[in-house]
Amino acid sequence: YVSTDPINDVEFEVKEWARDKKSEIETLRKQEQFRREFLSNISHEFKTPLFAIQGYIEAVQEDNFEDQEMAQQFLRKAQRNLDRLNYLIVDLDAISKLESGEVPVNYQKFNLGGLVKEVIESLEKKATEHKITLWFKEKYDHSTTVHADREKIRQVLVNLIDNSIKYGKEHGNTYIKTFELHDQILVEVTDDGSGIEEKYLPRLFERFFRTDKSRSRQIGGSGLGLAIVKHIVEAHQQTITVRSTEGIGSTFGFTLEKVKQPFPLTDT
Ligand code: ADP
């Protein structure tokens, strides 16, 4: 290509440059708006439990407050709100580290069944307290070797199973199942708990999103658990899905890269 019109060329370049700059400014503007919303979400999420704690303490401190039973009840409520602040700080720390890219995905090959068992063990006590039974049947041990960041996938499993306990019903069940796909493993966590209204499903993985029910029922949580899950799964270039029916239960599923076995084992 030999230019015959240098002025036209320069004009073209300037236009290109202006277009690039415009989209750069657009991106910066979006980032700025995102940051503002994030901060306002955070301060809102902190204010609610802080005001509650202040209210309960002030009530108990009043001179004529003699009802010991009610005092205990108020202190328990204050404690629950403190727990909520704690969850918030731990989860905020996790999500900000994930988003800054500070913690890269540390790929390893590991047996998924072993990790699921560890996570179940760590949550068994909480499940029993909530009268929920955790089920995991590992049929084909050799087929569940995956290539992923073991610690991050632990977090994914903890968050999903923990939710199934929190939003489960008394004497309910959580089933953890793994399925072998072509070159992936699909992990599903299914509960027979409260389920989620269909209108909420598209927003479930957003930061700080909680359904009205979980807000009003005062279930401990930060509203960041599923945002963290999505972040981790997508950092592995894998997918996360949810199916749910209100009153019936929910299934959260995510995929992992399967490690092909050099010598296929037979089931004889
Ligand atoms: P939270 O800290 O509130 O549990 P999450 O991000 O983990 O935050 O979940 C977001 C919301 O999705 C929850 O507040 C709850 O309303 C809903 N949710 C998540 N998992 C389940 C489940 N297994 N059953 C019913 N609702 C769920």
PDB file of C-alpha atoms and ligand atoms in Angstrom:
ATOM      1  CA  TYR A   1       0.000   0.000   0.000  1.00  0.00           C
ATOM      2  CA  VAL A   2       1.408   3.315  -1.078  1.00  0.00           C
ATOM      3  CA  SER A   3      -0.335   6.375   0.224  1.00  0.00           C
ATOM      4  CA  THR A   4      -1.374   8.965  -2.285  1.00  0.00           C
ATOM      5  CA  ASP A   5      -3.031  11.307   0.202  1.00  0.00           C
ATOM      6  CA  PRO A   6      -0.926  11.899   3.352  1.00  0.00           C
ATOM      7  CA  ILE A   7      -3.448  14.366   4.832  1.00  0.00           C
ATOM      8  CA  ASN A   8      -6.203  11.829   4.543  1.00  0.00           C
ATOM      9  CA  ASP A   9      -3.958   9.288   6.272  1.00  0.00           C
ATOM     10  CA  VAL A  10      -3.281  11.605   9.195  1.00  0.00           C
ATOM     11  CA  GLU A  11      -6.977  12.375   9.507  1.00  0.00           C
ATOM     12  CA  PHE A  12      -7.707   8.670   9.636  1.00  0.00           C
ATOM     13  CA  GLU A  13      -5.108   8.090  12.334  1.00  0.00           C
ATOM     14  CA  VAL A  14      -6.444  10.944  14.444  1.00  0.00           C
ATOM     15  CA  LYS A  15      -9.958   9.531  14.224  1.00  0.00           C
ATOM     16  CA  GLU A  16      -8.725   6.087  15.262  1.00  0.00           C
ATOM     17  CA  TRP A  17      -6.856   7.600  18.202  1.00  0.00           C
ATOM     18  CA  ALA A  18      -9.933   9.555  19.282  1.00  0.00           C
ATOM     19  CA  ARG A  19     -12.064   6.414  19.122  1.00  0.00           C
ATOM     20  CA  ASP A  20      -9.588   4.494  21.292  1.00  0.00           C
ATOM     21  CA  LYS A  21      -9.450   7.309  23.834  1.00  0.00           C
ATOM     22  CA  LYS A  22     -13.232   7.479  23.973  1.00  0.00           C
ATOM     23  CA  SER A  23     -13.551   3.795  24.784  1.00  0.00           C
ATOM     24  CA  GLU A  24     -10.745   4.098  27.334  1.00  0.00           C
ATOM     25  CA  ILE A  25     -12.612   6.918  29.068  1.00  0.00           C
ATOM     26  CA  GLU A  26     -15.808   4.866  28.918  1.00  0.00           C
ATOM     27  CA  THR A  27     -14.047   1.940  30.640  1.00  0.00           C
ATOM     28  CA  LEU A  28     -12.603   4.222  33.334  1.00  0.00           C
ATOM     29  CA  ARG A  29     -15.997   5.764  33.923  1.00  0.00           C
ATOM     30  CA  LYS A  30     -17.574   2.319  34.361  1.00  0.00           C
ATOM     31  CA  GLN A  31     -14.813   1.259  36.759  1.00  0.00           C
ATOM     32  CA  GLU A  32     -15.319   4.431  38.761  1.00  0.00           C
ATOM     33  CA  GLN A  33     -19.076   3.864  38.967  1.00  0.00           C
ATOM     34  CA  PHE A  34     -18.484   0.244  39.971  1.00  0.00           C
ATOM     35  CA  ARG A  35     -16.091   1.351  42.740  1.00  0.00           C
ATOM     36  CA  ARG A  36     -18.582   3.883  44.028  1.00  0.00           C
ATOM     37  CA  GLU A  37     -21.402   1.335  44.128  1.00  0.00           C
ATOM     38  CA  PHE A  38     -19.159  -1.226  45.794  1.00  0.00           C
ATOM     39  CA  LEU A  39     -18.155   1.226  48.530  1.00  0.00           C
ATOM     40  CA  SER A  40     -21.708   2.335  49.139  1.00  0.00           C
ATOM     41  CA  ASN A  41     -22.774  -1.342  49.355  1.00  0.00           C
ATOM     42  CA  ILE A  42     -20.022  -2.033  51.864  1.00  0.00           C
ATOM     43  CA  SER A  43     -20.891   0.881  54.117  1.00  0.00           C
ATOM     44  CA  HIS A  44     -24.559  -0.046  53.970  1.00  0.00           C
ATOM     45  CA  GLU A  45     -23.787  -3.685  54.849  1.00  0.00           C
ATOM     46  CA  PHE A  46     -21.701  -2.559  57.830  1.00  0.00           C
ATOM     47  CA  LYS A  47     -24.166   0.008  59.091  1.00  0.00           C
ATOM     48  CA  THR A  48     -27.067  -2.385  59.551  1.00  0.00           C
ATOM     49  CA  PRO A  49     -25.393  -4.765  62.045  1.00  0.00           C
ATOM     50  CA  LEU A  50     -23.535  -1.905  63.762  1.00  0.00           C
ATOM     51  CA  PHE A  51     -26.740   0.013  64.446  1.00  0.00           C
ATOM     52  CA  ALA A  52     -28.374  -3.169  65.686  1.00  0.00           C
ATOM     53  CA  ILE A  53     -25.502  -3.877  68.111  1.00  0.00           C
ATOM     54  CA  GLN A  54     -25.620  -0.308  69.364  1.00  0.00           C
ATOM     55  CA  GLY A  55     -29.389  -0.552  69.877  1.00  0.00           C
ATOM     56  CA  TYR A  56     -29.250  -3.821  71.844  1.00  0.00           C
ATOM     57  CA  ILE A  57     -26.409  -2.633  74.070  1.00  0.00           C
ATOM     58  CA  GLU A  58     -28.082   0.683  74.806  1.00  0.00           C
ATOM     59  CA  ALA A  59     -31.323  -1.077  75.680  1.00  0.00           C
ATOM     60  CA  VAL A  60     -29.602  -3.408  78.171  1.00  0.00           C
ATOM     61  CA  GLN A  61     -27.673  -0.484  79.698  1.00  0.00           C
ATOM     62  CA  GLU A  62     -30.815   1.436  80.582  1.00  0.00           C
ATOM     63  CA  ASP A  63     -31.179   1.884  84.345  1.00  0.00           C
ATOM     64  CA  ASN A  64     -34.594   0.340  84.656  1.00  0.00           C
ATOM     65  CA  PHE A  65     -33.767  -2.714  82.560  1.00  0.00           C
ATOM     66  CA  GLU A  66     -34.418  -5.583  84.963  1.00  0.00           C
ATOM     67  CA  ASP A  67     -35.663  -8.407  82.822  1.00  0.00           C
ATOM     68  CA  GLN A  68     -32.614 -10.715  82.884  1.00  0.00           C
ATOM     69  CA  GLU A  69     -34.048 -13.055  80.312  1.00  0.00           C
ATOM     70  CA  MET A  70     -34.627 -10.265  77.836  1.00  0.00           C
ATOM     71  CA  ALA A  71     -31.156  -8.897  78.517  1.00  0.00           C
ATOM     72  CA  GLN A  72     -29.694 -12.268  77.590  1.00  0.00           C
ATOM     73  CA  GLN A  73     -31.809 -12.357  74.465  1.00  0.00           C
ATOM     74  CA  PHE A  74     -30.633  -8.882  73.413  1.00  0.00           C
ATOM     75  CA  LEU A  75     -27.005  -9.831  73.997  1.00  0.00           C
ATOM     76  CA  ARG A  76     -27.456 -12.951  71.869  1.00  0.00           C
ATOM     77  CA  LYS A  77     -28.889 -10.770  69.115  1.00  0.00           C
ATOM     78  CA  ALA A  78     -25.953  -8.380  69.422  1.00  0.00           C
ATOM     79  CA  GLN A  79     -23.613 -11.375  69.163  1.00  0.00           C
ATOM     80  CA  ARG A  80     -25.357 -12.562  65.993  1.00  0.00           C
ATOM     81  CA  ASN A  81     -24.798  -9.175  64.433  1.00  0.00           C
ATOM     82  CA  LEU A  82     -21.147  -9.277  65.462  1.00  0.00           C
ATOM     83  CA  ASP A  83     -20.863 -12.653  63.728  1.00  0.00           C
ATOM     84  CA  ARG A  84     -22.324 -11.056  60.621  1.00  0.00           C
ATOM     85  CA  LEU A  85     -19.672  -8.316  60.701  1.00  0.00           C
ATOM     86  CA  ASN A  86     -17.053 -11.004  61.002  1.00  0.00           C
ATOM     87  CA  TYR A  87     -18.336 -12.907  57.949  1.00  0.00           C
ATOM     88  CA  LEU A  88     -18.362  -9.645  56.043  1.00  0.00           C
ATOM     89  CA  ILE A  89     -14.752  -8.854  56.790  1.00  0.00           C
ATOM     90  CA  VAL A  90     -13.498 -12.359  55.951  1.00  0.00           C
ATOM     91  CA  ASP A  91     -15.474 -12.465  52.684  1.00  0.00           C
ATOM     92  CA  LEU A  92     -14.546  -8.911  51.694  1.00  0.00           C
ATOM     93  CA  ASP A  93     -10.911  -9.801  52.176  1.00  0.00           C
ATOM     94  CA  ALA A  94     -11.335 -12.899  50.000  1.00  0.00           C
ATOM     95  CA  ILE A  95     -13.140 -11.110  47.194  1.00  0.00           C
ATOM     96  CA  SER A  96     -10.801  -8.137  47.093  1.00  0.00           C
ATOM     97  CA  LYS A  97      -7.807 -10.477  46.871  1.00  0.00           C
ATOM     98  CA  LEU A  98      -9.484 -12.464  44.086  1.00  0.00           C
ATOM     99  CA  GLU A  99     -10.389  -9.348  42.132  1.00  0.00           C
ATOM    100  CA  SER A 100      -6.997  -7.732  42.388  1.00  0.00           C
ATOM    101  CA  GLY A 101      -5.516 -10.868  40.837  1.00  0.00           C
ATOM    102  CA  GLU A 102      -3.189 -10.975  43.833  1.00  0.00           C
ATOM    103  CA  VAL A 103      -3.746 -14.699  44.243  1.00  0.00           C
ATOM    104  CA  PRO A 104      -3.221 -16.548  40.975  1.00  0.00           C
ATOM    105  CA  VAL A 105      -4.854 -19.905  40.263  1.00  0.00           C
ATOM    106  CA  ASN A 106      -2.416 -22.461  41.575  1.00  0.00           C
ATOM    107  CA  TYR A 107      -3.117 -25.535  39.451  1.00  0.00           C
ATOM    108  CA  GLN A 108      -2.518 -28.990  40.879  1.00  0.00           C
ATOM    109  CA  LYS A 109      -3.753 -32.481  40.115  1.00  0.00           C
ATOM    110  CA  PHE A 110      -5.749 -33.908  42.981  1.00  0.00           C
ATOM    111  CA  ASN A 111      -8.450 -36.363  43.860  1.00  0.00           C
ATOM    112  CA  LEU A 112     -11.719 -34.501  44.086  1.00  0.00           C
ATOM    113  CA  GLY A 113     -13.367 -37.160  46.279  1.00  0.00           C
ATOM    114  CA  GLY A 114     -10.721 -36.647  48.973  1.00  0.00           C
ATOM    115  CA  LEU A 115     -11.347 -32.908  49.027  1.00  0.00           C
ATOM    116  CA  VAL A 116     -15.137 -33.327  49.165  1.00  0.00           C
ATOM    117  CA  LYS A 117     -14.716 -35.664  52.152  1.00  0.00           C
ATOM    118  CA  GLU A 118     -12.504 -33.118  53.951  1.00  0.00           C
ATOM    119  CA  VAL A 119     -15.044 -30.340  53.394  1.00  0.00           C
ATOM    120  CA  ILE A 120     -17.922 -32.526  54.568  1.00  0.00           C
ATOM    121  CA  GLU A 121     -15.992 -33.399  57.728  1.00  0.00           C
ATOM    122  CA  SER A 122     -15.366 -29.735  58.461  1.00  0.00           C
ATOM    123  CA  LEU A 123     -19.081 -28.890  58.075  1.00  0.00           C
ATOM    124  CA  GLU A 124     -20.532 -31.997  59.715  1.00  0.00           C
ATOM    125  CA  LYS A 125     -20.960 -30.315  63.116  1.00  0.00           C
ATOM    126  CA  LYS A 126     -22.831 -27.332  61.687  1.00  0.00           C
ATOM    127  CA  ALA A 127     -25.004 -29.669  59.575  1.00  0.00           C
ATOM    128  CA  THR A 128     -25.941 -31.713  62.647  1.00  0.00           C
ATOM    129  CA  GLU A 129     -26.836 -28.528  64.543  1.00  0.00           C
ATOM    130  CA  HIS A 130     -29.178 -27.596  61.698  1.00  0.00           C
ATOM    131  CA  LYS A 131     -30.466 -31.200  61.508  1.00  0.00           C
ATOM    132  CA  ILE A 132     -29.242 -31.633  57.934  1.00  0.00           C
ATOM    133  CA  THR A 133     -27.643 -34.810  56.589  1.00  0.00           C
ATOM    134  CA  LEU A 134     -24.782 -34.495  54.104  1.00  0.00           C
ATOM    135  CA  TRP A 135     -24.540 -37.294  51.543  1.00  0.00           C
ATOM    136  CA  PHE A 136     -21.629 -38.127  49.288  1.00  0.00           C
ATOM    137  CA  LYS A 137     -21.234 -41.356  47.410  1.00  0.00           C
ATOM    138  CA  GLU A 138     -18.104 -41.769  45.474  1.00  0.00           C
ATOM    139  CA  LYS A 139     -18.597 -44.556  42.996  1.00  0.00           C
ATOM    140  CA  TYR A 140     -15.658 -44.322  40.667  1.00  0.00           C
ATOM    141  CA  ASP A 141     -12.699 -43.078  42.630  1.00  0.00           C
ATOM    142  CA  HIS A 142     -10.316 -43.127  39.683  1.00  0.00           C
ATOM    143  CA  SER A 143     -12.500 -40.833  37.582  1.00  0.00           C
ATOM    144  CA  THR A 144     -12.432 -37.884  39.915  1.00  0.00           C
ATOM    145  CA  THR A 145      -8.893 -36.593  39.507  1.00  0.00           C
ATOM    146  CA  VAL A 146      -9.072 -32.944  38.542  1.00  0.00           C
ATOM    147  CA  HIS A 147      -6.684 -30.170  37.526  1.00  0.00           C
ATOM    148  CA  ALA A 148      -7.491 -27.088  39.606  1.00  0.00           C
ATOM    149  CA  ASP A 149      -6.502 -24.943  42.584  1.00  0.00           C
ATOM    150  CA  ARG A 150      -7.278 -27.252  45.513  1.00  0.00           C
ATOM    151  CA  GLU A 151      -7.609 -24.509  48.151  1.00  0.00           C
ATOM    152  CA  LYS A 152      -9.862 -22.365  45.978  1.00  0.00           C
ATOM    153  CA  ILE A 153     -12.086 -25.315  45.083  1.00  0.00           C
ATOM    154  CA  ARG A 154     -12.287 -26.076  48.789  1.00  0.00           C
ATOM    155  CA  GLN A 155     -13.694 -22.563  49.264  1.00  0.00           C
ATOM    156  CA  VAL A 156     -16.250 -23.175  46.476  1.00  0.00           C
ATOM    157  CA  LEU A 157     -17.403 -26.431  48.092  1.00  0.00           C
ATOM    158  CA  VAL A 158     -17.510 -24.863  51.571  1.00  0.00           C
ATOM    159  CA  ASN A 159     -19.616 -21.916  50.379  1.00  0.00           C
ATOM    160  CA  LEU A 160     -22.093 -24.096  48.446  1.00  0.00           C
ATOM    161  CA  ILE A 161     -22.488 -26.763  51.129  1.00  0.00           C
ATOM    162  CA  ASP A 162     -22.662 -24.115  53.865  1.00  0.00           C
ATOM    163  CA  ASN A 163     -25.504 -22.412  51.970  1.00  0.00           C
ATOM    164  CA  SER A 164     -27.336 -25.722  51.611  1.00  0.00           C
ATOM    165  CA  ILE A 165     -27.172 -26.030  55.409  1.00  0.00           C
ATOM    166  CA  LYS A 166     -28.162 -22.418  56.113  1.00  0.00           C
ATOM    167  CA  TYR A 167     -31.112 -22.447  53.717  1.00  0.00           C
ATOM    168  CA  GLY A 168     -32.038 -26.075  54.344  1.00  0.00           C
ATOM    169  CA  LYS A 169     -35.075 -27.250  56.243  1.00  0.00           C
ATOM    170  CA  GLU A 170     -35.027 -29.291  59.431  1.00  0.00           C
ATOM    171  CA  HIS A 171     -34.314 -32.977  58.756  1.00  0.00           C
ATOM    172  CA  GLY A 172     -33.307 -31.991  55.244  1.00  0.00           C
ATOM    173  CA  ASN A 173     -30.602 -33.468  53.039  1.00  0.00           C
ATOM    174  CA  THR A 174     -27.707 -32.233  50.956  1.00  0.00           C
ATOM    175  CA  TYR A 175     -26.364 -34.475  48.206  1.00  0.00           C
ATOM    176  CA  ILE A 176     -22.921 -33.896  46.739  1.00  0.00           C
ATOM    177  CA  LYS A 177     -22.484 -35.708  43.451  1.00  0.00           C
ATOM    178  CA  THR A 178     -19.802 -35.806  40.801  1.00  0.00           C
ATOM    179  CA  PHE A 179     -20.455 -36.686  37.163  1.00  0.00           C
ATOM    180  CA  GLU A 180     -17.936 -37.511  34.501  1.00  0.00           C
ATOM    181  CA  LEU A 181     -18.357 -35.520  31.297  1.00  0.00           C
ATOM    182  CA  HIS A 182     -16.149 -35.715  28.205  1.00  0.00           C
ATOM    183  CA  ASP A 183     -13.173 -33.766  29.523  1.00  0.00           C
ATOM    184  CA  GLN A 184     -14.689 -32.232  32.618  1.00  0.00           C
ATOM    185  CA  ILE A 185     -16.088 -33.286  35.950  1.00  0.00           C
ATOM    186  CA  LEU A 186     -19.412 -31.783  36.958  1.00  0.00           C
ATOM    187  CA  VAL A 187     -19.902 -31.291  40.698  1.00  0.00           C
ATOM    188  CA  GLU A 188     -23.444 -30.788  41.964  1.00  0.00           C
ATOM    189  CA  VAL A 189     -24.616 -29.718  45.408  1.00  0.00           C
ATOM    190  CA  THR A 190     -28.335 -30.389  45.764  1.00  0.00           C
ATOM    191  CA  ASP A 191     -30.533 -29.539  48.738  1.00  0.00           C
ATOM    192  CA  ASP A 192     -34.195 -30.032  49.551  1.00  0.00           C
ATOM    193  CA  GLY A 193     -34.385 -26.699  51.369  1.00  0.00           C
ATOM    194  CA  SER A 194     -36.240 -23.440  50.818  1.00  0.00           C
ATOM    195  CA  GLY A 195     -35.436 -23.093  47.135  1.00  0.00           C
ATOM    196  CA  ILE A 196     -35.142 -19.723  45.413  1.00  0.00           C
ATOM    197  CA  GLU A 197     -37.788 -17.725  43.592  1.00  0.00           C
ATOM    198  CA  GLU A 198     -37.191 -17.740  39.844  1.00  0.00           C
ATOM    199  CA  LYS A 199     -37.015 -13.942  39.631  1.00  0.00           C
ATOM    200  CA  TYR A 200     -33.952 -13.943  41.902  1.00  0.00           C
ATOM    201  CA  LEU A 201     -31.944 -16.545  39.994  1.00  0.00           C
ATOM    202  CA  PRO A 202     -30.269 -14.155  37.508  1.00  0.00           C
ATOM    203  CA  ARG A 203     -28.988 -11.939  40.365  1.00  0.00           C
ATOM    204  CA  LEU A 204     -27.867 -14.662  42.751  1.00  0.00           C
ATOM    205  CA  PHE A 205     -24.140 -14.409  41.972  1.00  0.00           C
ATOM    206  CA  GLU A 206     -23.975 -10.620  42.334  1.00  0.00           C
ATOM    207  CA  ARG A 207     -22.035  -9.183  45.252  1.00  0.00           C
ATOM    208  CA  PHE A 208     -24.167  -8.489  48.314  1.00  0.00           C
ATOM    209  CA  PHE A 209     -27.262  -9.965  46.726  1.00  0.00           C
ATOM    210  CA  ARG A 210     -29.484 -11.741  49.242  1.00  0.00           C
ATOM    211  CA  THR A 211     -33.122 -12.658  48.759  1.00  0.00           C
ATOM    212  CA  ASP A 212     -35.662 -10.828  50.913  1.00  0.00           C
ATOM    213  CA  LYS A 213     -36.226 -14.064  52.793  1.00  0.00           C
ATOM    214  CA  SER A 214     -32.618 -14.432  53.938  1.00  0.00           C
ATOM    215  CA  ARG A 215     -32.538 -10.786  54.970  1.00  0.00           C
ATOM    216  CA  SER A 216     -35.710 -11.029  57.002  1.00  0.00           C
ATOM    217  CA  ARG A 217     -34.848 -14.417  58.499  1.00  0.00           C
ATOM    218  CA  GLN A 218     -31.570 -12.977  59.792  1.00  0.00           C
ATOM    219  CA  ILE A 219     -29.536 -15.890  58.521  1.00  0.00           C
ATOM    220  CA  GLY A 220     -25.850 -15.196  59.039  1.00  0.00           C
ATOM    221  CA  GLY A 221     -24.031 -14.432  55.844  1.00  0.00           C
ATOM    222  CA  SER A 222     -22.375 -11.657  53.905  1.00  0.00           C
ATOM    223  CA  GLY A 223     -24.112 -11.953  50.557  1.00  0.00           C
ATOM    224  CA  LEU A 224     -20.647 -12.452  49.067  1.00  0.00           C
ATOM    225  CA  GLY A 225     -20.411 -16.261  49.166  1.00  0.00           C
ATOM    226  CA  LEU A 226     -21.805 -16.933  45.711  1.00  0.00           C
ATOM    227  CA  ALA A 227     -19.915 -13.992  44.176  1.00  0.00           C
ATOM    228  CA  ILE A 228     -16.712 -15.599  45.490  1.00  0.00           C
ATOM    229  CA  VAL A 229     -17.783 -18.991  44.110  1.00  0.00           C
ATOM    230  CA  LYS A 230     -18.443 -17.546  40.655  1.00  0.00           C
ATOM    231  CA  HIS A 231     -15.155 -15.685  40.672  1.00  0.00           C
ATOM    232  CA  ILE A 232     -13.146 -18.806  41.502  1.00  0.00           C
ATOM    233  CA  VAL A 233     -14.935 -21.064  39.010  1.00  0.00           C
ATOM    234  CA  GLU A 234     -14.549 -18.519  36.206  1.00  0.00           C
ATOM    235  CA  ALA A 235     -10.873 -17.959  37.036  1.00  0.00           C
ATOM    236  CA  HIS A 236     -10.517 -21.671  36.176  1.00  0.00           C
ATOM    237  CA  GLN A 237     -12.316 -20.999  32.843  1.00  0.00           C
ATOM    238  CA  GLN A 238     -15.118 -23.251  34.032  1.00  0.00           C
ATOM    239  CA  THR A 239     -18.826 -22.667  34.500  1.00  0.00           C
ATOM    240  CA  ILE A 240     -21.257 -22.441  37.406  1.00  0.00           C
ATOM    241  CA  THR A 241     -25.013 -22.956  37.125  1.00  0.00           C
ATOM    242  CA  VAL A 242     -28.038 -23.011  39.406  1.00  0.00           C
ATOM    243  CA  ARG A 243     -31.428 -24.686  39.169  1.00  0.00           C
ATOM    244  CA  SER A 244     -33.984 -24.089  41.869  1.00  0.00           C
ATOM    245  CA  THR A 245     -37.663 -24.437  42.627  1.00  0.00           C
ATOM    246  CA  GLU A 246     -39.192 -22.516  45.496  1.00  0.00           C
ATOM    247  CA  GLY A 247     -40.236 -24.845  48.284  1.00  0.00           C
ATOM    248  CA  ILE A 248     -38.531 -27.856  46.660  1.00  0.00           C
ATOM    249  CA  GLY A 249     -34.808 -27.115  46.740  1.00  0.00           C
ATOM    250  CA  SER A 250     -31.785 -25.997  44.758  1.00  0.00           C
ATOM    251  CA  THR A 251     -28.926 -27.482  42.788  1.00  0.00           C
ATOM    252  CA  PHE A 252     -25.688 -25.586  42.276  1.00  0.00           C
ATOM    253  CA  GLY A 253     -23.332 -27.147  39.732  1.00  0.00           C
ATOM    254  CA  PHE A 254     -19.837 -26.303  38.600  1.00  0.00           C
ATOM    255  CA  THR A 255     -17.368 -27.940  36.240  1.00  0.00           C
ATOM    256  CA  LEU A 256     -13.698 -28.757  36.676  1.00  0.00           C
ATOM    257  CA  GLU A 257     -11.022 -29.899  34.274  1.00  0.00           C
ATOM    258  CA  LYS A 258     -10.760 -33.689  34.361  1.00  0.00           C
ATOM    259  CA  VAL A 259      -7.389 -35.386  34.402  1.00  0.00           C
ATOM    260  CA  LYS A 260      -7.454 -38.244  31.940  1.00  0.00           C
ATOM    261  CA  GLN A 261      -6.126 -41.468  33.450  1.00  0.00           C
ATOM    262  CA  PRO A 262      -3.227 -43.018  31.548  1.00  0.00           C
ATOM    263  CA  PHE A 263      -4.539 -46.535  32.184  1.00  0.00           C
ATOM    264  CA  PRO A 264      -8.302 -46.748  32.264  1.00  0.00           C
ATOM    265  CA  LEU A 265      -9.337 -48.930  35.174  1.00  0.00           C
ATOM    266  CA  THR A 266     -11.996 -51.561  34.676  1.00  0.00           C
ATOM    267  CA  ASP A 267     -14.786 -52.239  37.075  1.00  0.00           C
ATOM    268  CA  THR A 268     -14.416 -56.017  37.149  1.00  0.00           C
TER     269      THR A 268
HETATM  270  P1  ADP B   1     -25.223 -15.294  51.924  1.00  0.00           P
HETATM  271  O1  ADP B   1     -24.060 -14.858  52.716  1.00  0.00           O
HETATM  272  O2  ADP B   1     -26.425 -14.425  52.069  1.00  0.00           O
HETATM  273  O3  ADP B   1     -25.538 -16.746  52.098  1.00  0.00           O
HETATM  274  P2  ADP B   1     -24.524 -15.948  49.181  1.00  0.00           P
HETATM  275  O4  ADP B   1     -23.852 -15.111  48.142  1.00  0.00           O
HETATM  276  O5  ADP B   1     -23.873 -17.226  49.556  1.00  0.00           O
HETATM  277  O6  ADP B   1     -24.751 -15.009  50.419  1.00  0.00           O
HETATM  278  O7  ADP B   1     -25.991 -16.260  48.680  1.00  0.00           O
HETATM  279  C1  ADP B   1     -26.810 -15.212  48.166  1.00  0.00           C
HETATM  280  C2  ADP B   1     -28.286 -15.491  48.438  1.00  0.00           C
HETATM  281  O8  ADP B   1     -28.717 -16.596  47.638  1.00  0.00           O
HETATM  282  C3  ADP B   1     -28.594 -15.918  49.861  1.00  0.00           C
HETATM  283  O9  ADP B   1     -28.800 -14.813  50.700  1.00  0.00           O
HETATM  284  C4  ADP B   1     -29.864 -16.728  49.688  1.00  0.00           C
HETATM  285  O10 ADP B   1     -30.963 -15.860  49.624  1.00  0.00           O
HETATM  286  C5  ADP B   1     -29.693 -17.368  48.320  1.00  0.00           C
HETATM  287  N1  ADP B   1     -29.197 -18.773  48.389  1.00  0.00           N
HETATM  288  C6  ADP B   1     -27.928 -19.214  48.230  1.00  0.00           C
HETATM  289  N2  ADP B   1     -27.837 -20.548  48.329  1.00  0.00           N
HETATM  290  C7  ADP B   1     -29.079 -20.996  48.576  1.00  0.00           C
HETATM  291  C8  ADP B   1     -29.668 -22.300  48.785  1.00  0.00           C
HETATM  292  N3  ADP B   1     -28.933 -23.419  48.760  1.00  0.00           N
HETATM  293  N4  ADP B   1     -31.008 -22.353  49.006  1.00  0.00           N
HETATM  294  C9  ADP B   1     -31.766 -21.233  49.036  1.00  0.00           C
HETATM  295  N5  ADP B   1     -31.280 -19.986  48.841  1.00  0.00           N
HETATM  296  C10 ADP B   1     -29.966 -19.848  48.616  1.00  0.00           C
END
